[in-house]
């Protein structure tokens, strides 16, 4: 079952935040409802891609220490067909996440991703992260100016500058 990152974010948005395992279960239930054979590895890869592209973010749940996935700054959540029944099927409560805590976690992750991209000299990833930085600025309480300057400097003299 091929779902876009925005559709996966739409499933997460139904609940506010989900452990990865529960998100995989939700995607499996959605596939079952559609009569499609599901592959947990495919779902895990799609979730990892959505996290990599900042459609989803991971955040530790303070009460359980289990990482939760939440809708990220680049997502335009879209509810996939058949997903509206998932809250009843999974029978779990909505979760709300403190925006300041989420913003701080997103900023920390972004800075680490930016450092790795600059150190590795991966121009494509640097450009992606520059785009993400503007989305993050609009999305949450973050200050990415110095990191964005570092990303811009890394592209100086390349075709992306």
Coordinates of C-alpha atoms in Angstrom, one line a residue:
X1 CA 0.0 0.0 0.0
X2 CA 1.6 3.2 -1.1
X3 CA 0.7 6.2 1.1
X4 CA 2.3 9.6 0.7
X5 CA 4.0 11.2 3.7
X6 CA 1.1 13.6 3.9
X7 CA -1.3 10.7 4.2
X8 CA 0.8 9.1 6.9
X9 CA 0.8 12.5 8.7
X10 CA -3.0 12.5 8.3
X11 CA -3.2 9.2 10.2
X12 CA -1.0 10.6 13.0
X13 CA -3.1 13.8 13.0
X14 CA -6.2 11.8 13.9
X15 CA -4.6 11.0 17.2
X16 CA -2.3 13.9 17.9
X17 CA 0.7 11.6 18.5
X18 CA 1.4 7.9 18.2
X19 CA 4.1 5.5 19.1
X20 CA 5.7 4.1 15.9
X21 CA 4.4 0.6 16.6
X22 CA 0.9 1.9 16.9
X23 CA 1.3 3.9 13.7
X24 CA 2.4 0.7 11.9
X25 CA -0.7 -1.1 13.3
X26 CA -2.9 1.8 12.1
X27 CA -1.4 1.5 8.6
X28 CA -1.9 -2.3 8.7
X29 CA -5.5 -1.8 9.7
X30 CA -6.0 0.6 6.9
X31 CA -4.5 -1.8 4.4
X32 CA -6.8 -4.6 5.8
X33 CA -9.8 -2.3 5.4
X34 CA -8.7 -1.8 1.7
X35 CA -8.2 -5.5 1.2
X36 CA -4.5 -5.0 0.5
X37 CA -1.8 -7.3 1.9
X38 CA 0.4 -5.3 4.2
X39 CA 4.1 -5.4 4.8
X40 CA 5.4 -4.1 8.1
X41 CA 8.8 -3.4 6.6
X42 CA 7.2 -1.2 3.9
X43 CA 5.3 0.7 6.6
X44 CA 8.5 1.2 8.6
X45 CA 10.3 2.5 5.6
X46 CA 7.5 4.9 4.8
X47 CA 7.5 6.2 8.4
X48 CA 11.3 6.6 8.3
X49 CA 11.1 8.5 5.0
X50 CA 8.3 10.8 6.5
X51 CA 10.5 11.5 9.5
X52 CA 13.6 12.2 7.3
X53 CA 11.5 14.7 5.3
X54 CA 10.1 16.4 8.4
X55 CA 6.6 15.3 7.6
X56 CA 6.7 13.6 11.0
X57 CA 8.8 14.3 14.0
X58 CA 9.8 11.9 16.9
X59 CA 9.5 13.0 20.4
X60 CA 10.0 11.1 23.7
X61 CA 6.9 10.6 25.7
X62 CA 7.8 11.8 29.2
X63 CA 5.5 9.4 30.9
X64 CA 6.5 6.2 29.1
X65 CA 9.9 7.1 27.5
X66 CA 8.5 5.7 24.3
X67 CA 9.1 7.8 21.3
X68 CA 6.0 9.3 19.7
X69 CA 5.6 10.5 16.2
X70 CA 3.8 13.8 15.6
X71 CA 2.9 15.8 12.5
X72 CA 5.9 17.8 11.4
X73 CA 6.4 21.2 9.8
X74 CA 6.6 20.1 6.1
X75 CA 3.4 18.0 6.3
X76 CA 0.0 18.9 4.8
X77 CA -1.9 16.1 6.6
X78 CA -4.3 14.3 4.3
X79 CA -6.6 11.7 5.7
X80 CA -6.3 8.6 3.5
X81 CA -9.5 6.9 2.3
X82 CA -10.9 4.6 5.1
X83 CA -8.8 6.2 7.8
X84 CA -11.6 7.9 9.6
X85 CA -12.6 4.7 11.4
X86 CA -9.1 4.1 12.8
X87 CA -9.7 5.8 16.2
X88 CA -12.6 3.4 16.8
X89 CA -10.6 0.4 15.5
X90 CA -7.5 1.1 17.6
X91 CA -9.5 2.4 20.6
X92 CA -6.8 4.8 21.8
X93 CA -7.0 8.3 23.3
X94 CA -5.9 11.4 21.6
X95 CA -2.6 12.9 22.8
X96 CA -1.6 16.5 22.9
X97 CA 2.0 17.6 22.9
X98 CA 3.3 20.8 24.3
X99 CA 4.3 23.0 21.3
X100 CA 7.3 24.6 23.1
X101 CA 8.7 21.1 23.9
X102 CA 8.0 19.9 20.4
X103 CA 9.6 23.0 18.9
X104 CA 12.7 22.5 21.1
X105 CA 13.0 18.9 20.0
X106 CA 12.5 19.8 16.4
X107 CA 15.2 22.5 16.6
X108 CA 17.7 20.2 18.3
X109 CA 17.1 17.5 15.6
X110 CA 17.3 20.1 12.8
X111 CA 20.6 21.5 14.1
X112 CA 22.1 17.9 14.2
X113 CA 20.8 17.1 10.7
X114 CA 22.3 20.4 9.4
X115 CA 25.6 19.7 11.0
X116 CA 25.8 16.2 9.5
X117 CA 24.8 17.5 6.0
X118 CA 27.4 20.3 6.1
X119 CA 30.2 18.0 7.4
X120 CA 29.3 15.4 4.8
X121 CA 29.2 18.0 2.0
X122 CA 25.9 16.7 0.7
X123 CA 24.6 19.7 -1.3
X124 CA 21.3 18.0 -2.0
X125 CA 20.5 17.5 1.7
X126 CA 21.8 21.0 2.6
X127 CA 19.3 22.4 0.1
X128 CA 16.5 20.2 1.5
X129 CA 17.3 21.4 5.0
X130 CA 17.3 25.0 3.9
X131 CA 13.7 24.6 2.7
X132 CA 12.8 22.8 5.9
X133 CA 14.3 25.6 8.0
X134 CA 11.7 28.1 6.6
X135 CA 8.9 25.6 7.3
X136 CA 10.1 25.1 10.8
X137 CA 10.3 28.9 11.4
X138 CA 6.6 29.2 10.4
X139 CA 5.6 26.0 12.3
X140 CA 7.0 26.4 15.8
X141 CA 8.9 28.4 18.3
X142 CA 12.4 28.0 16.9
X143 CA 15.3 30.2 16.0
X144 CA 17.3 28.8 13.1
X145 CA 19.0 31.9 11.7
X146 CA 22.5 30.8 12.6
X147 CA 22.0 27.3 11.4
X148 CA 20.5 28.6 8.2
X149 CA 23.5 30.9 7.7
X150 CA 25.8 27.8 8.1
X151 CA 23.7 25.9 5.5
X152 CA 23.9 28.9 3.1
X153 CA 27.6 29.1 3.6
X154 CA 28.0 25.4 2.8
X155 CA 26.4 26.0 -0.6
X156 CA 28.6 29.0 -1.5
X157 CA 30.4 28.3 -4.7
X158 CA 28.2 25.4 -5.6
X159 CA 25.4 25.3 -8.2
X160 CA 22.9 25.6 -5.4
X161 CA 24.2 29.0 -4.2

